[in-house]
XYZ file of C-alpha atoms in Angstrom:
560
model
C -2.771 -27.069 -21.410
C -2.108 -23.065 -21.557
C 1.332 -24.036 -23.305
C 1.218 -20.066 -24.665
C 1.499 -19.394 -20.922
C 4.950 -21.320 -20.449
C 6.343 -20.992 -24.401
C 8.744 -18.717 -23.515
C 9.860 -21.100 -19.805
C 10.528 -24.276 -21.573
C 8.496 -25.644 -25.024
C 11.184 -23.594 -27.085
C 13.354 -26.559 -28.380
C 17.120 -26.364 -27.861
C 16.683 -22.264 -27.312
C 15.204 -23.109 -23.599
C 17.350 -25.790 -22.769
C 19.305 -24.610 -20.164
C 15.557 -24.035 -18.291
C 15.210 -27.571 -19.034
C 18.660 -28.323 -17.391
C 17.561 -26.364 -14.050
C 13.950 -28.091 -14.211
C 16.059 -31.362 -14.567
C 17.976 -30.722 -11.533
C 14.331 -30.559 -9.155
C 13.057 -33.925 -10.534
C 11.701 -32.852 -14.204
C 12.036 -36.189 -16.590
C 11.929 -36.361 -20.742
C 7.820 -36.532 -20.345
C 7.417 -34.023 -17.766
C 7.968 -30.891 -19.950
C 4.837 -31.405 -21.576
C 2.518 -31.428 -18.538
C 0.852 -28.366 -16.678
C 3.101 -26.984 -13.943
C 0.775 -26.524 -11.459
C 2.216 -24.115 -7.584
C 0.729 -25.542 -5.011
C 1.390 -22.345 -2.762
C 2.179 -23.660 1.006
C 0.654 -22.108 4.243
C 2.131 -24.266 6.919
C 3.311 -22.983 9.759
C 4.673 -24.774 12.936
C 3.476 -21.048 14.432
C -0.256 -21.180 14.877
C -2.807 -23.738 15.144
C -4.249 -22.243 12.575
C -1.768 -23.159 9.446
C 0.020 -25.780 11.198
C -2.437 -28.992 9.625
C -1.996 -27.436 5.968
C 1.693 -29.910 5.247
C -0.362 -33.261 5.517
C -2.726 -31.243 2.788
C -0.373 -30.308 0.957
C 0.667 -33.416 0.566
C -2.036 -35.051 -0.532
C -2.945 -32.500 -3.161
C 0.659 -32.943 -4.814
C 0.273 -36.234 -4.847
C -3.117 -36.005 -6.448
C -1.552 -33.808 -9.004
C 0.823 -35.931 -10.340
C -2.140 -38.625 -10.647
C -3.454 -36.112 -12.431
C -1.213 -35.912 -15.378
C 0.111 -32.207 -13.983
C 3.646 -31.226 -12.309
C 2.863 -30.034 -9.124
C 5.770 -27.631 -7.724
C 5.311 -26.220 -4.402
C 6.202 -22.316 -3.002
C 6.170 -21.584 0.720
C 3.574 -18.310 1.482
C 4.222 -16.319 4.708
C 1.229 -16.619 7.892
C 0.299 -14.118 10.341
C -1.715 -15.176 13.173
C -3.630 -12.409 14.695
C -4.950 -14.488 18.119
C -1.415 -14.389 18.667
C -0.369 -10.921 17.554
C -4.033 -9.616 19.195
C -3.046 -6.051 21.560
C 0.749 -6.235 20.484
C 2.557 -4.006 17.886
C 2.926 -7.298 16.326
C -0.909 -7.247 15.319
C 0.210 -4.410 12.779
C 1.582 -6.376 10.622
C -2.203 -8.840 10.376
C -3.778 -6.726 7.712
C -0.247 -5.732 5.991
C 0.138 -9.189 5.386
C -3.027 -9.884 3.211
C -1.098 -7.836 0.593
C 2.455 -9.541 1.155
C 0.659 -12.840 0.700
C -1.086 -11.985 -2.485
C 2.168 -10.382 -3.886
C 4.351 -13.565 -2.655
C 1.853 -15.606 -5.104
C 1.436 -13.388 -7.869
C 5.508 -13.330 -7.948
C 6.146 -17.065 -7.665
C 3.198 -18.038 -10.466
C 3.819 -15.370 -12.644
C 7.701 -15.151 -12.344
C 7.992 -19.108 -12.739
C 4.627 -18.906 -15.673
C 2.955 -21.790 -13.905
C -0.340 -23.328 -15.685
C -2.282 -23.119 -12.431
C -1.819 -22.794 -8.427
C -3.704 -24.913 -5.934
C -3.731 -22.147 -2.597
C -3.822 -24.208 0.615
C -4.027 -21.715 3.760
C -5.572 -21.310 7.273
C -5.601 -18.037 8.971
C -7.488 -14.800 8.527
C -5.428 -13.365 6.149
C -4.350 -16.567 3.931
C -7.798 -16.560 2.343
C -8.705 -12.605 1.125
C -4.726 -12.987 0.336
C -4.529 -15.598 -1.691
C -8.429 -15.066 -3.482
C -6.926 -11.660 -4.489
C -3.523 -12.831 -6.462
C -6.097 -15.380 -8.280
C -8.409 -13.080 -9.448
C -5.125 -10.909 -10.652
C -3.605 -13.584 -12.047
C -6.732 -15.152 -13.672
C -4.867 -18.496 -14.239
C -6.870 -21.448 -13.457
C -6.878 -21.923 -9.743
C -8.797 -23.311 -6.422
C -8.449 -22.174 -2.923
C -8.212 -24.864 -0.143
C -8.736 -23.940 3.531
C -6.701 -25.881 6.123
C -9.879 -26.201 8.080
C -11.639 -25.366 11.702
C -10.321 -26.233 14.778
C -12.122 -28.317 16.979
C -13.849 -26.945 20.458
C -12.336 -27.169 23.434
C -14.117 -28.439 26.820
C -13.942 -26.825 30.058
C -16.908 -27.982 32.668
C -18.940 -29.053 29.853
C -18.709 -25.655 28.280
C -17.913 -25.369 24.272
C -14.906 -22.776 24.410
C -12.804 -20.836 21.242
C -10.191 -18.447 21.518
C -12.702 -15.763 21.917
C -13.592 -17.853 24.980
C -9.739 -16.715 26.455
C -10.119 -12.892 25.627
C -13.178 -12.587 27.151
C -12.325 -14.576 30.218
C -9.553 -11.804 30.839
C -12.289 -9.677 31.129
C -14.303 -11.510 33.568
C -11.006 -12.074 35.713
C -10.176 -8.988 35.816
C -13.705 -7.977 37.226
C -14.047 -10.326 39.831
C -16.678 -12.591 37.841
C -14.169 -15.354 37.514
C -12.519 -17.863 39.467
C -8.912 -18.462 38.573
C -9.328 -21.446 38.031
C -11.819 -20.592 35.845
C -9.677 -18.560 34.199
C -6.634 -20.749 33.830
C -8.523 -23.937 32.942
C -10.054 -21.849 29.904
C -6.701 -20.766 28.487
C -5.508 -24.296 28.934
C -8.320 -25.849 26.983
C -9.469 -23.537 24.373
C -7.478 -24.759 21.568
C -7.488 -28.447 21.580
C -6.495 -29.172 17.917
C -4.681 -27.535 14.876
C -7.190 -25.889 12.911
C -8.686 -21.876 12.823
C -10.378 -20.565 15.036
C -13.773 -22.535 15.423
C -16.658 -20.356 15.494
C -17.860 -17.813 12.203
C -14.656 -15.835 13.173
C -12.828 -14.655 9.736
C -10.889 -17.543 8.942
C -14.505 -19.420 8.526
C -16.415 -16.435 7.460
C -13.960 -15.905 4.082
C -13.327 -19.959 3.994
C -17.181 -20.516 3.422
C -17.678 -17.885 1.335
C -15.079 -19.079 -1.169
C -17.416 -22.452 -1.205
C -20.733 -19.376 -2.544
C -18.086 -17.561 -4.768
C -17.283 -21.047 -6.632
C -13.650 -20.896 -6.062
C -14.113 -23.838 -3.368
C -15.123 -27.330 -3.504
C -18.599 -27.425 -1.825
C -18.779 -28.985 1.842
C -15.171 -28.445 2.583
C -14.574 -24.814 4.413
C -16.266 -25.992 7.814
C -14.186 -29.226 8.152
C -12.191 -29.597 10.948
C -8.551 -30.115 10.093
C -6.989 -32.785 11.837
C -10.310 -35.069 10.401
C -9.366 -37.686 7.621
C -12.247 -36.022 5.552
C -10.200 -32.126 5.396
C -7.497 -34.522 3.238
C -9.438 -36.377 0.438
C -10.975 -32.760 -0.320
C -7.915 -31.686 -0.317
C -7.069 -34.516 -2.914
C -10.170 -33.931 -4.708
C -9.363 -30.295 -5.466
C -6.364 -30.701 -7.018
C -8.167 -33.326 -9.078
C -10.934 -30.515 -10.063
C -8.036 -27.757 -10.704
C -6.424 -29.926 -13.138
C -9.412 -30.009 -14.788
C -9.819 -26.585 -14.842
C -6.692 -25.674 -16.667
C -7.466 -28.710 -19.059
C -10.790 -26.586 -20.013
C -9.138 -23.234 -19.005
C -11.647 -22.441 -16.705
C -10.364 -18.953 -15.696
C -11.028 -17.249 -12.177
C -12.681 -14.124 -13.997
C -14.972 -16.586 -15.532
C -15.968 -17.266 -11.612
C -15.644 -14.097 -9.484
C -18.344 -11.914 -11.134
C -20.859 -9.137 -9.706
C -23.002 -11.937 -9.094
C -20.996 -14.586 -7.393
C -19.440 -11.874 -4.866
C -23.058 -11.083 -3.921
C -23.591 -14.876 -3.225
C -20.259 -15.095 -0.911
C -22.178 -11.867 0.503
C -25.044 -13.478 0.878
C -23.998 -16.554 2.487
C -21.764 -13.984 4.829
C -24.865 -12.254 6.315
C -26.954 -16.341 6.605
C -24.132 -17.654 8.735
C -24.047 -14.281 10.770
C -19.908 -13.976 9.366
C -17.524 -11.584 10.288
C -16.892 -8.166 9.800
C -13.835 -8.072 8.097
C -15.660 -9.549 4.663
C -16.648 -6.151 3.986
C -12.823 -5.710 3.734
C -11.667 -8.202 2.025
C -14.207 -8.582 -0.213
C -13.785 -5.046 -1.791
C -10.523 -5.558 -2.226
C -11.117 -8.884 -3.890
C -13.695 -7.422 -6.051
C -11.251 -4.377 -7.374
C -8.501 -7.446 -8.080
C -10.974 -9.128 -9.970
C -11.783 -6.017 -11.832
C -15.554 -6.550 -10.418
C -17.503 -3.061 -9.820
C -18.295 -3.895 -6.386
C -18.719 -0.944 -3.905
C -19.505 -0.537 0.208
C -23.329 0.636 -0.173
C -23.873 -3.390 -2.030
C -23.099 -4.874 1.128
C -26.308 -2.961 2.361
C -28.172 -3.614 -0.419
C -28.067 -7.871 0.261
C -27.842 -7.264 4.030
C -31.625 -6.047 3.726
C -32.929 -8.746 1.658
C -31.145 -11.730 3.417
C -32.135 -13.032 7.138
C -29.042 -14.718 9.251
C -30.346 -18.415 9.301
C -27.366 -19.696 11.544
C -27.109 -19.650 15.343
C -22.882 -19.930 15.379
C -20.635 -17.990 17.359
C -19.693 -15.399 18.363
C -22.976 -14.232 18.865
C -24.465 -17.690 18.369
C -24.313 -20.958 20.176
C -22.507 -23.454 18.299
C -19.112 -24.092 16.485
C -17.573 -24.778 12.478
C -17.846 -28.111 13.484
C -21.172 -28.139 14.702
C -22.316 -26.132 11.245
C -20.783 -28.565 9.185
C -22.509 -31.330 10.502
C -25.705 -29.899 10.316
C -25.429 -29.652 6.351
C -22.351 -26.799 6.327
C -22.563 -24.331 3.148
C -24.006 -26.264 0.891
C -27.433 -26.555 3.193
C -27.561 -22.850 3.276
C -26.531 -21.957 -0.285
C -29.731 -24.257 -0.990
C -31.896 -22.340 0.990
C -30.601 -19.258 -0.417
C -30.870 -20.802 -4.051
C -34.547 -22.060 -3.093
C -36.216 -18.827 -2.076
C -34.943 -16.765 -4.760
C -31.765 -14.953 -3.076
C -28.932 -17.069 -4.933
C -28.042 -16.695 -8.685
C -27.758 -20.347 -9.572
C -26.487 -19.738 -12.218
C -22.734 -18.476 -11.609
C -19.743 -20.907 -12.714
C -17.834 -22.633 -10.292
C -14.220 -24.029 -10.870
C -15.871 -27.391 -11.632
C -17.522 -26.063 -14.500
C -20.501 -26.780 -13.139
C -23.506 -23.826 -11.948
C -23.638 -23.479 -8.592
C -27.442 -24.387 -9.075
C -26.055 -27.916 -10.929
C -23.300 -27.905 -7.366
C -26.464 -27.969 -5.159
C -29.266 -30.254 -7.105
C -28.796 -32.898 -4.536
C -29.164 -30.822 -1.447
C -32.436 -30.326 -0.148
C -34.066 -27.140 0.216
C -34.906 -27.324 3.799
C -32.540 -28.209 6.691
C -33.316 -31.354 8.532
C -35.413 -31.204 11.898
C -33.279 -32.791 14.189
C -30.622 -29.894 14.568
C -31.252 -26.257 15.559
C -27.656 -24.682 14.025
C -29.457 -23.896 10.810
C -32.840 -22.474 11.117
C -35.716 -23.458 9.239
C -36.568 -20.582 6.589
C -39.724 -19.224 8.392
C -37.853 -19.059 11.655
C -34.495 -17.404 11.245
C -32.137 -15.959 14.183
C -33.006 -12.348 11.985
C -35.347 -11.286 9.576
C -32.298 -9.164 7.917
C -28.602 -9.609 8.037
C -25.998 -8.296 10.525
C -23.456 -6.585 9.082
C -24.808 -2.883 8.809
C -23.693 0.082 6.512
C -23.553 3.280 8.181
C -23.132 6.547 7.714
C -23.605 10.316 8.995
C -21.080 13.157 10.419
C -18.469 10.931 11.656
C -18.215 8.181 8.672
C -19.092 10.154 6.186
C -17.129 7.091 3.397
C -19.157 4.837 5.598
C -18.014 1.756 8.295
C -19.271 -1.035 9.495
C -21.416 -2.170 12.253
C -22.405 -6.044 13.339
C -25.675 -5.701 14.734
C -26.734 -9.512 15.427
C -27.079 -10.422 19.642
C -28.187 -7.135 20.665
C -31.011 -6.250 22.513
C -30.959 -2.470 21.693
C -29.002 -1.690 18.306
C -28.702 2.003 19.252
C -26.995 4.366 21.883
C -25.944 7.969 22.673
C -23.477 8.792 24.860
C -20.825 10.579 25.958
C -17.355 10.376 23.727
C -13.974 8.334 25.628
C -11.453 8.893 23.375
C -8.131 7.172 22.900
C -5.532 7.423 19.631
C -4.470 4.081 20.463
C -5.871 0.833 21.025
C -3.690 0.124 24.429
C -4.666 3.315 26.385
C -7.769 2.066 25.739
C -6.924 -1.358 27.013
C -5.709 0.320 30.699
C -8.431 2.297 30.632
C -10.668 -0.852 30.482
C -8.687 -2.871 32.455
C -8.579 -0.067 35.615
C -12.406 -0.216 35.425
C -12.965 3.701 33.879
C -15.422 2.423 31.013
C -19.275 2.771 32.297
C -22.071 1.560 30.813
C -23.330 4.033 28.560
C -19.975 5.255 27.286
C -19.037 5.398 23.641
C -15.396 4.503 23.499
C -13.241 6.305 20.592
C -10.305 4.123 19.717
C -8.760 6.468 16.472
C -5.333 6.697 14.651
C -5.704 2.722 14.315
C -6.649 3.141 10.311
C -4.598 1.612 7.272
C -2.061 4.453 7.563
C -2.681 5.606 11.030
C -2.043 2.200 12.769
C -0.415 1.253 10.001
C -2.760 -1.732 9.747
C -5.871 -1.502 11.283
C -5.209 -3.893 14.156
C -8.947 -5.859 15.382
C -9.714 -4.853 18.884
C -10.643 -8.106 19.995
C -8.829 -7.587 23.081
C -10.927 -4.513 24.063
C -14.186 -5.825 23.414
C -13.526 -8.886 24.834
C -12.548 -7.299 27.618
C -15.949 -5.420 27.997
C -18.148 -8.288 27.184
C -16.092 -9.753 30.570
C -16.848 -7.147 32.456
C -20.452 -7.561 31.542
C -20.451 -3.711 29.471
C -21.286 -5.539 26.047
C -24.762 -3.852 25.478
C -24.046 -0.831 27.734
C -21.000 0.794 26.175
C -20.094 1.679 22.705
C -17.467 1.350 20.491
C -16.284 2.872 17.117
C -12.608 2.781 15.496
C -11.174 3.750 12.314
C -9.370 0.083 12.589
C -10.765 -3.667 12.515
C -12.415 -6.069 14.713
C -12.428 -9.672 15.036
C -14.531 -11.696 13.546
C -14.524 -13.220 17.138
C -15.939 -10.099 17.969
C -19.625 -8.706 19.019
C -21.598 -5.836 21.015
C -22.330 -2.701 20.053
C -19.175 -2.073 18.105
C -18.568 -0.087 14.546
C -15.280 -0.295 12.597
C -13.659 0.209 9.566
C -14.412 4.538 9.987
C -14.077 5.992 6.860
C -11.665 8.612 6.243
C -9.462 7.568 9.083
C -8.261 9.766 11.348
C -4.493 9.885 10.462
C -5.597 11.678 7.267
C -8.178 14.055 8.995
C -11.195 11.870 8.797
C -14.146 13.402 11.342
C -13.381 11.056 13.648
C -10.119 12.955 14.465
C -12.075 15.838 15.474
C -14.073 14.184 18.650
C -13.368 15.361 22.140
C -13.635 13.929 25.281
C -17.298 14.304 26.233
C -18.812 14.665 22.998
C -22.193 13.181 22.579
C -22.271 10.228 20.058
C -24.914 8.517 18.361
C -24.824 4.971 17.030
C -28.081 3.706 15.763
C -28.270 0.676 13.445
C -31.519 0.843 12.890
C -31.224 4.167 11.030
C -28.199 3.249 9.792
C -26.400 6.362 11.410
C -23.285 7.366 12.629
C -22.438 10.754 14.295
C -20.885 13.125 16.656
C -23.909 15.940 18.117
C -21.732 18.586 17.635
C -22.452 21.616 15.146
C -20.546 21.848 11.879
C -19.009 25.104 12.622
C -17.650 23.763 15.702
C -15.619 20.281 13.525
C -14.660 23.252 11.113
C -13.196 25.257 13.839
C -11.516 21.807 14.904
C -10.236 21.049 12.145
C -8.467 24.185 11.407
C -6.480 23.588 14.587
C -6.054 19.895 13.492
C -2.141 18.281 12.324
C -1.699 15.340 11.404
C 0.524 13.391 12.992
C 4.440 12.412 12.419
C 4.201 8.624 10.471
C 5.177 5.824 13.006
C 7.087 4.360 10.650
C 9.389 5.847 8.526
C 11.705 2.817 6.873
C 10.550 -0.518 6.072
C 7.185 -2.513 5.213
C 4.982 -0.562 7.407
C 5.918 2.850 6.363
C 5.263 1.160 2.208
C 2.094 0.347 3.406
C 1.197 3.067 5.077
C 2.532 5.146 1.276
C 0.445 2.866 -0.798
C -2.811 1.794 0.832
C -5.955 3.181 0.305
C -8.849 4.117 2.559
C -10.853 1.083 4.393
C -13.701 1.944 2.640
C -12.159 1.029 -1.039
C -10.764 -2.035 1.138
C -7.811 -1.203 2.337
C -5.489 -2.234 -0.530
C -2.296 -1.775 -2.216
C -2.214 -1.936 -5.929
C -5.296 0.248 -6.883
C -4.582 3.557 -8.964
C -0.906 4.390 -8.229
């Protein structure tokens, strides 16, 4: 029962009594001292759609817990919604608060010694968050994801959020009625839950299910559905478990279940920002885990799922095809899944997956069938050259030509380059340059979903490019690279473009770079200053101290 753990909060005899006597006073009885306490660490939030179905989960996991024989005790965890936050200086604070959640966990488990936590969260950054204080923790734990919203109807048309951000685009053009325009904001979110296609939320939910700290078959779920609760209830049931056996996160996230997450990440066609998160969760894990492995099983693994945003169908659609579990089989069947990783049940994943069958079944057309995939290889591309030389990140799936050269639009922040787009002064063929939008330069790294929507609207999706030292959505696709590595706040090459330049962007070679000689960047960047810190007091200027580049995964608590 990890009783070592809490010895010194209240097994100590009449030394720790007056930690009984506080215990007492929040429902502890004679009997209760002896069981696990167990944080059930809260996302709900009456803010977003996206955390506010996670109470009713909650609920049923405490009350599972106490079935259980544990002491369930429950700590509130902050929630930033980025669809909400998306273009505003609010949307700086998306990325920051991946690190305040993890912190906000590791303090309340730690600084109360609780014998496990039971994570229950919804948006983007709930999940990389709360994965990284378990794996630096490395008490017994289990993640639970509030679930996927359900799709929203307009004219017979499956809409997401994404559907909204682009439509601004196509009003804006003159491709799109207004009603049209207004009867897609009105019915693109229909239910609590995240967003609903492989956005980020799903992309890091169903990954937890490949790393084994998930319950198979639950991440694609939607949330209001009876179903999203008794998993809920059966997790807590597995997590007690767990800390009965001491079945330790470090025992779960290893090398090789990160490069299953990975793995199921490129199948399902997931988002971007795994790259991210998933070196960051690596380096809390103490895992040796570095940018050039996401490469190295994007190569070997095709994308065997047709979801959005690049795709046709929905989380909800995915799930009812045969979800994670389908693909992890398919994965496991032809050699490209290590079957043999733990998972918080304390079963193999391969034991997890005996009763799936290898292939999906023939009446659905969300997951391929092995010898037809949507792509031979996966999406999310590695690349490197002159103007990345730490390397960023490109999502290469729905395009038609994965390469383009062309002249340089710059911007150092992502809402000039908003006008710009808006006032119709993006062509096809451009390369658009949004810069200064790094960890430290933002702070942040805000996702320009808002600009690419906007050019997918306007029809420029395969005709323009664009790179960023920030983030994108996982709602996001075209031909668009992110995550430029060094940033240009702290003199990375992409601080040196110009107006004009000629860029090159070519997936296929895996190469990134400005045609301009190296003795004209030197010259640059002799004349080069960095810029004054736009923040000085407060969490963004911390961050902006402490994190490290995108290409380590943005994070806080590495080598200080």
């Amino acid at each position: 029962m990890a009783e070592n753990r809490r010895s010194s909060l209240i097994t100590q005899g009449v030394a720790r009594s007056p930690n009984r006597a506080m215990l007492r006073a929040v429902g502890f009885r004679d009997g209760d001292f002896s069981k696990p306490i167990v944080g059930v660490a809260n996302g709900h939030s009456t803010m977003n759609p996206c955390n506010a179905g996670i109470q009713p989960l909650v609920d049923r996991a405490m009350a599972a817990l106490e079935a259980e024989g544990a002491k369930p005790q429950v700590f509130g965890v902050p929630t930033i919604t980025d669809g909400i936050g998306m273009g505003t200086e609010a949307m700086k604070y998306s990325l920051v608060s991946r690190e305040v959640i993890a912190d906000c966990i590791e303090t309340s488990v730690n600084g109360q010694a609780m014998d496990g936590v039971l994570v229950c969260g919804g948006c983007d950054k709930n999940m990389p968050g709360g994965m990284m204080a378990i794996a630096r923790m490395n008490v017994p734990a289990i993640y639970v994801y509030a679930g996927t919203i359900k799709p929203g109807k307009w004219k017979g048309q499956d809409l997401t959020i994404v559907s909204a951000f682009e439509a601004v685009g196509a009003y804006a053009a003159g491709k799109m009625s207004k009603e049209d325009f207004v009867g897609i904001e009105k019915n693109a979110c229909p239910s609590v839950g995240a967003c609903g296609g492989m956005f980020t939320a799903n992309t890091m939910s169903s990954s937890f299910e490949a790393l084994g700290m998930s319950l198979l078959g639950s991440s694609q779920m939607a949330s209001p559905d009876a179903e999203k609760a008794v998993s809920a209830s059966a997790s807590a049931e597995v997590l007690v478990n767990a800390i009965r056996k001491q079945i330790l996160p470090r025992q779960v996230i290893t090398r090789k279940s990160i490069e299953n997450a990975i793995s199921l990440v490129m199948a399902t066609g997931g988002s971007t920002n795994a790259v991210l998160h998933y070196l960051a969760i690596a380096s809390a894990a103490g895992v040796k885990w570095s940018i050039d492995d996401f490469e190295r099983v994007r190569r070997k693994v095709p994308v065997l799922c047709d979801l959005k945003p690049s795709g046709r169908y929905v989380a909800v659609d995915f799930h009812r095809a045969g979800g994670v579990p389908q693909v992890l089989k398919m994965l496991l069947a032809h050699g490209l899944l290590h079957g043999e990783c733990l998972t918080i049940t304390g079963r193999t994943m391969a034991e997890e997956l005996a009763a799936i069958p290898d292939a999906p079944r023939r009446d659905q057309d969300v997951i391929r069938q092995w010898d037809q995939p949507m792509y031979a290889q996966g999406h999310l591309a590695i690349l490197k050259g002159n103007l990345a030389p730490e390397g960023c990140v490109a999502k290469i799936t729905g395009l038609k030509n994965p390469s383009i050269t062309g002249p340089a639009r710059v911007f150092d922040s992502e809402p000039k380059c908003m006008d710009a787009i808006m006032k119709k002064r993006i062509k096809p063929g451009d390369v658009v340059v949004i810069r200064y939008e790094g960890p430290k330069g933002g702070p942040g790294m805000q996702e320009m979903l808002a600009p690419t929507s906007a050019l997918i609207g306007q029809g420029l999706g395969e005709s323009v490019g664009l790179i960023t030292d920030g983030r994108f959505s996982g709602g996001t696709w075209g031909m668009v690279v992110g995550h430029v590595a060094p940033e240009a706040y702290v003199g990375g090459p992409i601080a040196l473009v110009k107006e004009g330049d000629s860029i090159t962007i070519d997936a296929k070679k895996r190469l990134i770079q400005v045609n301009v000689s190296a003795k004209e960047l030197a010259a640059r960047r002799k004349k080069w200053k960095a810029p004054k810190p736009r923040y000085t007091r407060g969490l963004l200027a911390k961050y902006m101290k402490l994190v490290s580049t995108a290409s380590l995964g943005a994070i806080t608590d590495g080598d200080l």
